[in-house]
Amino acid sequence: MNEKNYMQLLFIFSDFRDNQTKLTLFWPNGSILKGVSEVGISETDSDIPEDSPEYPGYYSTFLDNVEVIYIDKRDLGEFDNRYRSIEIDMVNAPLIVKANDEIVWEKED
């Protein structure tokens, strides 16, 4: 994913912050999560060292009050947390984001 496309994703989360619009996120393995954006753009809270090529970048966002529509078994550990929240960064960004059943963002290579 290119940085410009990623920043557009972050701005989508910022645009829909605190307005309680449900966002639905779709991943390539079939996982689908629904939730709201309460934070908008945030600092990345990654355990990956900043000098690593795998480092997802300085900014990320969060999907909060997560409702699982479908979860691939490989994602159970990553999406199962007591805060019902998931950090979205460049590494785990979804393919598509919908707001009220309308596509508002699509991942580009």
mmCIF file of N, CA and C in Angstrom:
data_model
loop_
_atom_site.group_PDB
_atom_site.id
_atom_site.type_symbol
_atom_site.label_atom_id
_atom_site.label_comp_id
_atom_site.label_asym_id
_atom_site.label_seq_id
_atom_site.Cartn_x
_atom_site.Cartn_y
_atom_site.Cartn_z
ATOM 1 N N MET A 1 0.858 -1.177 0.000
ATOM 2 C CA MET A 1 0.000 0.000 0.000
ATOM 3 C C MET A 1 0.898 1.232 0.000
ATOM 4 N N ASN A 2 0.493 2.221 -0.776
ATOM 5 C CA ASN A 2 1.295 3.443 -0.794
ATOM 6 C C ASN A 2 0.881 4.369 0.354
ATOM 7 N N GLU A 3 1.781 5.268 0.711
ATOM 8 C CA GLU A 3 1.556 6.131 1.876
ATOM 9 C C GLU A 3 0.357 7.064 1.690
ATOM 10 N N LYS A 4 0.163 7.567 0.483
ATOM 11 C CA LYS A 4 -0.967 8.471 0.225
ATOM 12 C C LYS A 4 -2.300 7.756 0.474
ATOM 13 N N ASN A 5 -2.418 6.530 -0.022
ATOM 14 C CA ASN A 5 -3.638 5.746 0.180
ATOM 15 C C ASN A 5 -3.854 5.455 1.665
ATOM 16 N N TYR A 6 -2.755 5.162 2.380
ATOM 17 C CA TYR A 6 -2.845 4.892 3.809
ATOM 18 C C TYR A 6 -3.317 6.132 4.575
ATOM 19 N N MET A 7 -2.780 7.288 4.214
ATOM 20 C CA MET A 7 -3.197 8.528 4.878
ATOM 21 C C MET A 7 -4.682 8.802 4.621
ATOM 22 N N GLN A 8 -5.172 8.458 3.443
ATOM 23 C CA GLN A 8 -6.601 8.609 3.156
ATOM 24 C C GLN A 8 -7.430 7.749 4.101
ATOM 25 N N LEU A 9 -6.945 6.535 4.381
ATOM 26 C CA LEU A 9 -7.632 5.665 5.340
ATOM 27 C C LEU A 9 -7.692 6.327 6.711
ATOM 28 N N LEU A 10 -6.569 6.883 7.154
ATOM 29 C CA LEU A 10 -6.544 7.535 8.464
ATOM 30 C C LEU A 10 -7.518 8.719 8.498
ATOM 31 N N PHE A 11 -7.570 9.484 7.424
ATOM 32 C CA PHE A 11 -8.480 10.634 7.379
ATOM 33 C C PHE A 11 -9.945 10.196 7.370
ATOM 34 N N ILE A 12 -10.253 9.046 6.782
ATOM 35 C CA ILE A 12 -11.618 8.505 6.837
ATOM 36 C C ILE A 12 -12.007 8.276 8.294
ATOM 37 N N PHE A 13 -11.101 7.653 9.052
ATOM 38 C CA PHE A 13 -11.382 7.404 10.471
ATOM 39 C C PHE A 13 -11.518 8.712 11.238
ATOM 40 N N SER A 14 -10.744 9.701 10.854
ATOM 41 C CA SER A 14 -10.835 11.009 11.498
ATOM 42 C C SER A 14 -12.154 11.692 11.139
ATOM 43 N N ASP A 15 -12.562 11.602 9.872
ATOM 44 C CA ASP A 15 -13.812 12.224 9.424
ATOM 45 C C ASP A 15 -15.038 11.643 10.134
ATOM 46 N N PHE A 16 -14.985 10.349 10.419
ATOM 47 C CA PHE A 16 -16.134 9.686 11.051
ATOM 48 C C PHE A 16 -15.979 9.571 12.566
ATOM 49 N N ARG A 17 -15.001 10.239 13.130
ATOM 50 C CA ARG A 17 -14.737 10.169 14.565
ATOM 51 C C ARG A 17 -15.890 10.750 15.377
ATOM 52 N N ASP A 18 -16.278 10.033 16.405
ATOM 53 C CA ASP A 18 -17.274 10.470 17.391
ATOM 54 C C ASP A 18 -18.666 10.735 16.839
ATOM 55 N N ASN A 19 -18.929 10.404 15.583
ATOM 56 C CA ASN A 19 -20.291 10.639 15.108
ATOM 57 C C ASN A 19 -21.135 9.366 15.135
ATOM 58 N N GLN A 20 -20.541 8.288 15.664
ATOM 59 C CA GLN A 20 -21.231 7.012 15.872
ATOM 60 C C GLN A 20 -21.663 6.330 14.578
ATOM 61 N N THR A 21 -21.130 6.773 13.429
ATOM 62 C CA THR A 21 -21.372 6.050 12.183
ATOM 63 C C THR A 21 -20.639 4.722 12.255
ATOM 64 N N LYS A 22 -21.327 3.646 11.990
ATOM 65 C CA LYS A 22 -20.702 2.326 11.996
ATOM 66 C C LYS A 22 -19.860 2.167 10.742
ATOM 67 N N LEU A 23 -18.611 1.801 10.952
ATOM 68 C CA LEU A 23 -17.699 1.491 9.862
ATOM 69 C C LEU A 23 -17.572 -0.023 9.779
ATOM 70 N N THR A 24 -17.612 -0.560 8.567
ATOM 71 C CA THR A 24 -17.440 -1.987 8.352
ATOM 72 C C THR A 24 -16.152 -2.179 7.569
ATOM 73 N N LEU A 25 -15.256 -3.014 8.098
ATOM 74 C CA LEU A 25 -13.958 -3.261 7.492
ATOM 75 C C LEU A 25 -13.884 -4.690 6.988
ATOM 76 N N PHE A 26 -13.353 -4.844 5.773
ATOM 77 C CA PHE A 26 -13.249 -6.139 5.112
ATOM 78 C C PHE A 26 -11.783 -6.438 4.822
ATOM 79 N N TRP A 27 -11.310 -7.648 5.196
ATOM 80 C CA TRP A 27 -9.939 -8.077 4.955
ATOM 81 C C TRP A 27 -9.901 -9.148 3.875
ATOM 82 N N PRO A 28 -8.731 -9.366 3.253
ATOM 83 C CA PRO A 28 -8.633 -10.330 2.158
ATOM 84 C C PRO A 28 -8.952 -11.773 2.553
ATOM 85 N N ASN A 29 -8.760 -12.132 3.814
ATOM 86 C CA ASN A 29 -9.027 -13.510 4.245
ATOM 87 C C ASN A 29 -10.499 -13.732 4.593
ATOM 88 N N GLY A 30 -11.340 -12.726 4.398
ATOM 89 C CA GLY A 30 -12.769 -12.870 4.665
ATOM 90 C C GLY A 30 -13.220 -12.284 5.992
ATOM 91 N N SER A 31 -12.300 -11.923 6.865
ATOM 92 C CA SER A 31 -12.698 -11.333 8.153
ATOM 93 C C SER A 31 -13.416 -10.008 7.919
ATOM 94 N N ILE A 32 -14.489 -9.805 8.683
ATOM 95 C CA ILE A 32 -15.290 -8.579 8.595
ATOM 96 C C ILE A 32 -15.565 -8.105 10.011
ATOM 97 N N LEU A 33 -15.190 -6.859 10.300
ATOM 98 C CA LEU A 33 -15.443 -6.264 11.608
ATOM 99 C C LEU A 33 -16.218 -4.970 11.424
ATOM 100 N N LYS A 34 -17.076 -4.685 12.383
ATOM 101 C CA LYS A 34 -17.851 -3.447 12.369
ATOM 102 C C LYS A 34 -17.583 -2.725 13.672
ATOM 103 N N GLY A 35 -17.503 -1.391 13.608
ATOM 104 C CA GLY A 35 -17.269 -0.613 14.816
ATOM 105 C C GLY A 35 -17.332 0.868 14.517
ATOM 106 N N VAL A 36 -16.851 1.666 15.453
ATOM 107 C CA VAL A 36 -16.853 3.121 15.303
ATOM 108 C C VAL A 36 -15.438 3.643 15.507
ATOM 109 N N SER A 37 -15.216 4.859 15.048
ATOM 110 C CA SER A 37 -13.942 5.529 15.263
ATOM 111 C C SER A 37 -14.127 6.532 16.393
ATOM 112 N N GLU A 38 -13.481 6.278 17.519
ATOM 113 C CA GLU A 38 -13.579 7.195 18.656
ATOM 114 C C GLU A 38 -12.333 8.051 18.791
ATOM 115 N N VAL A 39 -11.234 7.638 18.159
ATOM 116 C CA VAL A 39 -9.954 8.309 18.347
ATOM 117 C C VAL A 39 -9.552 9.148 17.142
ATOM 118 N N GLY A 40 -9.880 8.700 15.934
ATOM 119 C CA GLY A 40 -9.377 9.366 14.743
ATOM 120 C C GLY A 40 -7.956 8.913 14.505
ATOM 121 N N ILE A 41 -7.049 9.840 14.225
ATOM 122 C CA ILE A 41 -5.654 9.507 13.975
ATOM 123 C C ILE A 41 -4.892 9.520 15.296
ATOM 124 N N SER A 42 -4.021 8.524 15.464
ATOM 125 C CA SER A 42 -3.301 8.352 16.725
ATOM 126 C C SER A 42 -1.859 7.963 16.439
ATOM 127 N N GLU A 43 -1.026 7.996 17.481
ATOM 128 C CA GLU A 43 0.327 7.472 17.348
ATOM 129 C C GLU A 43 0.273 5.959 17.287
ATOM 130 N N THR A 44 1.148 5.375 16.468
ATOM 131 C CA THR A 44 1.238 3.923 16.382
ATOM 132 C C THR A 44 1.705 3.360 17.709
ATOM 133 N N ASP A 45 1.069 2.279 18.139
ATOM 134 C CA ASP A 45 1.447 1.604 19.376
ATOM 135 C C ASP A 45 1.979 0.220 19.020
ATOM 136 N N SER A 46 2.945 0.183 18.123
ATOM 137 C CA SER A 46 3.468 -1.075 17.607
ATOM 138 C C SER A 46 4.643 -1.549 18.444
ATOM 139 N N ASP A 47 4.759 -2.867 18.584
ATOM 140 C CA ASP A 47 5.908 -3.452 19.261
ATOM 141 C C ASP A 47 7.096 -3.608 18.318
ATOM 142 N N ILE A 48 6.903 -3.250 17.050
ATOM 143 C CA ILE A 48 7.960 -3.381 16.050
ATOM 144 C C ILE A 48 8.918 -2.189 16.195
ATOM 145 N N PRO A 49 10.229 -2.441 16.251
ATOM 146 C CA PRO A 49 11.189 -1.338 16.360
ATOM 147 C C PRO A 49 11.071 -0.380 15.169
ATOM 148 N N GLU A 50 11.266 0.905 15.425
ATOM 149 C CA GLU A 50 11.108 1.919 14.383
ATOM 150 C C GLU A 50 12.099 1.751 13.231
ATOM 151 N N ASP A 51 13.262 1.156 13.478
ATOM 152 C CA ASP A 51 14.243 0.984 12.409
ATOM 153 C C ASP A 51 14.018 -0.285 11.586
ATOM 154 N N SER A 52 12.994 -1.056 11.928
ATOM 155 C CA SER A 52 12.679 -2.278 11.192
ATOM 156 C C SER A 52 11.930 -1.944 9.896
ATOM 157 N N PRO A 53 12.219 -2.672 8.808
ATOM 158 C CA PRO A 53 11.475 -2.448 7.566
ATOM 159 C C PRO A 53 9.988 -2.804 7.702
ATOM 160 N N GLU A 54 9.642 -3.559 8.729
ATOM 161 C CA GLU A 54 8.253 -3.941 8.973
ATOM 162 C C GLU A 54 7.470 -2.884 9.768
ATOM 163 N N TYR A 55 8.181 -1.839 10.238
ATOM 164 C CA TYR A 55 7.537 -0.808 11.054
ATOM 165 C C TYR A 55 6.400 -0.153 10.278
ATOM 166 N N PRO A 56 5.190 -0.108 10.853
ATOM 167 C CA PRO A 56 4.012 0.357 10.114
ATOM 168 C C PRO A 56 3.884 1.866 9.960
ATOM 169 N N GLY A 57 4.756 2.623 10.571
ATOM 170 C CA GLY A 57 4.661 4.074 10.450
ATOM 171 C C GLY A 57 4.300 4.723 11.764
ATOM 172 N N TYR A 58 4.351 6.009 11.772
ATOM 173 C CA TYR A 58 4.154 6.759 12.999
ATOM 174 C C TYR A 58 2.689 6.889 13.386
ATOM 175 N N TYR A 59 1.791 6.903 12.419
ATOM 176 C CA TYR A 59 0.375 7.107 12.706
ATOM 177 C C TYR A 59 -0.451 5.856 12.427
ATOM 178 N N SER A 60 -1.512 5.719 13.187
ATOM 179 C CA SER A 60 -2.460 4.624 13.012
ATOM 180 C C SER A 60 -3.835 5.128 13.424
ATOM 181 N N THR A 61 -4.787 4.229 13.461
ATOM 182 C CA THR A 61 -6.130 4.565 13.911
ATOM 183 C C THR A 61 -6.702 3.361 14.644
ATOM 184 N N PHE A 62 -7.872 3.494 15.206
ATOM 185 C CA PHE A 62 -8.487 2.398 15.953
ATOM 186 C C PHE A 62 -9.931 2.213 15.537
ATOM 187 N N LEU A 63 -10.344 0.951 15.430
ATOM 188 C CA LEU A 63 -11.750 0.610 15.300
ATOM 189 C C LEU A 63 -12.197 0.204 16.692
ATOM 190 N N ASP A 64 -13.163 0.942 17.246
ATOM 191 C CA ASP A 64 -13.598 0.711 18.624
ATOM 192 C C ASP A 64 -15.002 0.110 18.670
ATOM 193 N N ASN A 65 -15.337 -0.442 19.818
ATOM 194 C CA ASN A 65 -16.622 -1.125 20.015
ATOM 195 C C ASN A 65 -16.849 -2.148 18.914
ATOM 196 N N VAL A 66 -15.823 -2.954 18.692
ATOM 197 C CA VAL A 66 -15.813 -3.901 17.581
ATOM 198 C C VAL A 66 -16.887 -4.965 17.736
ATOM 199 N N GLU A 67 -17.610 -5.155 16.661
ATOM 200 C CA GLU A 67 -18.587 -6.240 16.531
ATOM 201 C C GLU A 67 -18.060 -7.144 15.426
ATOM 202 N N VAL A 68 -17.871 -8.416 15.730
ATOM 203 C CA VAL A 68 -17.350 -9.353 14.744
ATOM 204 C C VAL A 68 -18.509 -9.849 13.876
ATOM 205 N N ILE A 69 -18.416 -9.584 12.577
ATOM 206 C CA ILE A 69 -19.391 -10.110 11.619
ATOM 207 C C ILE A 69 -18.930 -11.492 11.175
ATOM 208 N N TYR A 70 -17.663 -11.586 10.841
ATOM 209 C CA TYR A 70 -17.028 -12.867 10.523
ATOM 210 C C TYR A 70 -15.554 -12.739 10.877
ATOM 211 N N ILE A 71 -14.978 -13.784 11.433
ATOM 212 C CA ILE A 71 -13.559 -13.758 11.781
ATOM 213 C C ILE A 71 -12.899 -15.033 11.284
ATOM 214 N N ASP A 72 -11.831 -14.882 10.529
ATOM 215 C CA ASP A 72 -11.035 -16.014 10.088
ATOM 216 C C ASP A 72 -10.322 -16.585 11.318
ATOM 217 N N LYS A 73 -10.246 -17.888 11.420
ATOM 218 C CA LYS A 73 -9.641 -18.519 12.602
ATOM 219 C C LYS A 73 -8.232 -18.019 12.874
ATOM 220 N N ARG A 74 -7.492 -17.652 11.829
ATOM 221 C CA ARG A 74 -6.124 -17.152 12.019
ATOM 222 C C ARG A 74 -6.112 -15.797 12.707
ATOM 223 N N ASP A 75 -7.218 -15.079 12.685
ATOM 224 C CA ASP A 75 -7.282 -13.738 13.280
ATOM 225 C C ASP A 75 -7.854 -13.725 14.690
ATOM 226 N N LEU A 76 -8.293 -14.860 15.191
ATOM 227 C CA LEU A 76 -8.961 -14.881 16.496
ATOM 228 C C LEU A 76 -8.129 -14.232 17.588
ATOM 229 N N GLY A 77 -6.869 -14.557 17.671
ATOM 230 C CA GLY A 77 -6.019 -13.987 18.713
ATOM 231 C C GLY A 77 -5.813 -12.500 18.557
ATOM 232 N N GLU A 78 -5.658 -12.043 17.321
ATOM 233 C CA GLU A 78 -5.398 -10.628 17.082
ATOM 234 C C GLU A 78 -6.610 -9.752 17.386
ATOM 235 N N PHE A 79 -7.816 -10.232 17.085
ATOM 236 C CA PHE A 79 -9.000 -9.418 17.245
ATOM 237 C C PHE A 79 -9.739 -9.648 18.556
ATOM 238 N N ASP A 80 -9.281 -10.581 19.349
ATOM 239 C CA ASP A 80 -9.957 -10.894 20.606
ATOM 240 C C ASP A 80 -9.272 -10.151 21.750
ATOM 241 N N ASN A 81 -9.880 -9.053 22.181
ATOM 242 C CA ASN A 81 -9.308 -8.336 23.314
ATOM 243 C C ASN A 81 -10.416 -7.742 24.168
ATOM 244 N N ARG A 82 -10.091 -7.488 25.383
ATOM 245 C CA ARG A 82 -11.101 -7.038 26.336
ATOM 246 C C ARG A 82 -11.592 -5.620 26.068
ATOM 247 N N TYR A 83 -10.835 -4.855 25.279
ATOM 248 C CA TYR A 83 -11.222 -3.470 25.009
ATOM 249 C C TYR A 83 -12.151 -3.341 23.806
ATOM 250 N N ARG A 84 -12.377 -4.460 23.103
ATOM 251 C CA ARG A 84 -13.210 -4.446 21.892
ATOM 252 C C ARG A 84 -12.728 -3.362 20.941
ATOM 253 N N SER A 85 -11.407 -3.299 20.776
ATOM 254 C CA SER A 85 -10.774 -2.284 19.950
ATOM 255 C C SER A 85 -9.623 -2.921 19.187
ATOM 256 N N ILE A 86 -9.370 -2.450 17.974
ATOM 257 C CA ILE A 86 -8.234 -2.940 17.203
ATOM 258 C C ILE A 86 -7.517 -1.758 16.574
ATOM 259 N N GLU A 87 -6.195 -1.796 16.678
ATOM 260 C CA GLU A 87 -5.391 -0.769 16.040
ATOM 261 C C GLU A 87 -5.244 -1.123 14.562
ATOM 262 N N ILE A 88 -5.478 -0.150 13.717
ATOM 263 C CA ILE A 88 -5.325 -0.322 12.280
ATOM 264 C C ILE A 88 -4.077 0.453 11.863
ATOM 265 N N ASP A 89 -3.115 -0.269 11.270
ATOM 266 C CA ASP A 89 -1.911 0.385 10.781
ATOM 267 C C ASP A 89 -1.645 -0.085 9.353
ATOM 268 N N MET A 90 -0.508 0.307 8.806
ATOM 269 C CA MET A 90 -0.209 -0.016 7.418
ATOM 270 C C MET A 90 -0.060 -1.524 7.197
ATOM 271 N N VAL A 91 0.338 -2.257 8.223
ATOM 272 C CA VAL A 91 0.549 -3.695 8.106
ATOM 273 C C VAL A 91 -0.772 -4.458 8.064
ATOM 274 N N ASN A 92 -1.732 -4.094 8.905
ATOM 275 C CA ASN A 92 -2.977 -4.864 8.994
ATOM 276 C C ASN A 92 -4.187 -4.104 8.421
ATOM 277 N N ALA A 93 -3.944 -3.136 7.556
ATOM 278 C CA ALA A 93 -5.041 -2.355 6.976
ATOM 279 C C ALA A 93 -6.003 -3.262 6.197
ATOM 280 N N PRO A 94 -7.282 -2.964 6.251
ATOM 281 C CA PRO A 94 -8.262 -3.771 5.524
ATOM 282 C C PRO A 94 -8.203 -3.495 4.023
ATOM 283 N N LEU A 95 -8.976 -4.255 3.265
ATOM 284 C CA LEU A 95 -9.103 -4.013 1.821
ATOM 285 C C LEU A 95 -10.114 -2.920 1.517
ATOM 286 N N ILE A 96 -11.208 -2.939 2.280
ATOM 287 C CA ILE A 96 -12.325 -2.022 2.023
ATOM 288 C C ILE A 96 -12.882 -1.514 3.350
ATOM 289 N N VAL A 97 -13.304 -0.253 3.363
ATOM 290 C CA VAL A 97 -14.028 0.325 4.499
ATOM 291 C C VAL A 97 -15.348 0.876 3.968
ATOM 292 N N LYS A 98 -16.430 0.477 4.623
ATOM 293 C CA LYS A 98 -17.752 0.994 4.277
ATOM 294 C C LYS A 98 -18.299 1.801 5.449
ATOM 295 N N ALA A 99 -19.056 2.847 5.131
ATOM 296 C CA ALA A 99 -19.810 3.616 6.124
ATOM 297 C C ALA A 99 -21.250 3.614 5.637
ATOM 298 N N ASN A 100 -22.140 3.091 6.465
ATOM 299 C CA ASN A 100 -23.555 2.987 6.075
ATOM 300 C C ASN A 100 -23.710 2.297 4.731
ATOM 301 N N ASP A 101 -23.014 1.173 4.547
ATOM 302 C CA ASP A 101 -23.082 0.336 3.351
ATOM 303 C C ASP A 101 -22.541 1.003 2.089
ATOM 304 N N GLU A 102 -21.879 2.148 2.213
ATOM 305 C CA GLU A 102 -21.259 2.809 1.067
ATOM 306 C C GLU A 102 -19.743 2.692 1.206
ATOM 307 N N ILE A 103 -19.060 2.271 0.141
ATOM 308 C CA ILE A 103 -17.607 2.180 0.181
ATOM 309 C C ILE A 103 -17.026 3.583 0.262
ATOM 310 N N VAL A 104 -16.229 3.808 1.325
ATOM 311 C CA VAL A 104 -15.606 5.127 1.514
ATOM 312 C C VAL A 104 -14.081 5.070 1.369
ATOM 313 N N TRP A 105 -13.533 3.843 1.295
ATOM 314 C CA TRP A 105 -12.091 3.691 1.108
ATOM 315 C C TRP A 105 -11.783 2.302 0.579
ATOM 316 N N GLU A 106 -10.815 2.209 -0.351
ATOM 317 C CA GLU A 106 -10.339 0.935 -0.869
ATOM 318 C C GLU A 106 -8.811 0.942 -0.875
ATOM 319 N N LYS A 107 -8.235 -0.187 -0.522
ATOM 320 C CA LYS A 107 -6.792 -0.320 -0.471
ATOM 321 C C LYS A 107 -6.215 -0.372 -1.879
ATOM 322 N N GLU A 108 -5.125 0.365 -2.070
ATOM 323 C CA GLU A 108 -4.385 0.330 -3.324
ATOM 324 C C GLU A 108 -3.025 -0.304 -3.064
ATOM 325 N N ASP A 109 -2.473 -0.930 -4.081
ATOM 326 C CA ASP A 109 -1.128 -1.532 -3.945
ATOM 327 C C ASP A 109 -0.063 -0.471 -3.964
#
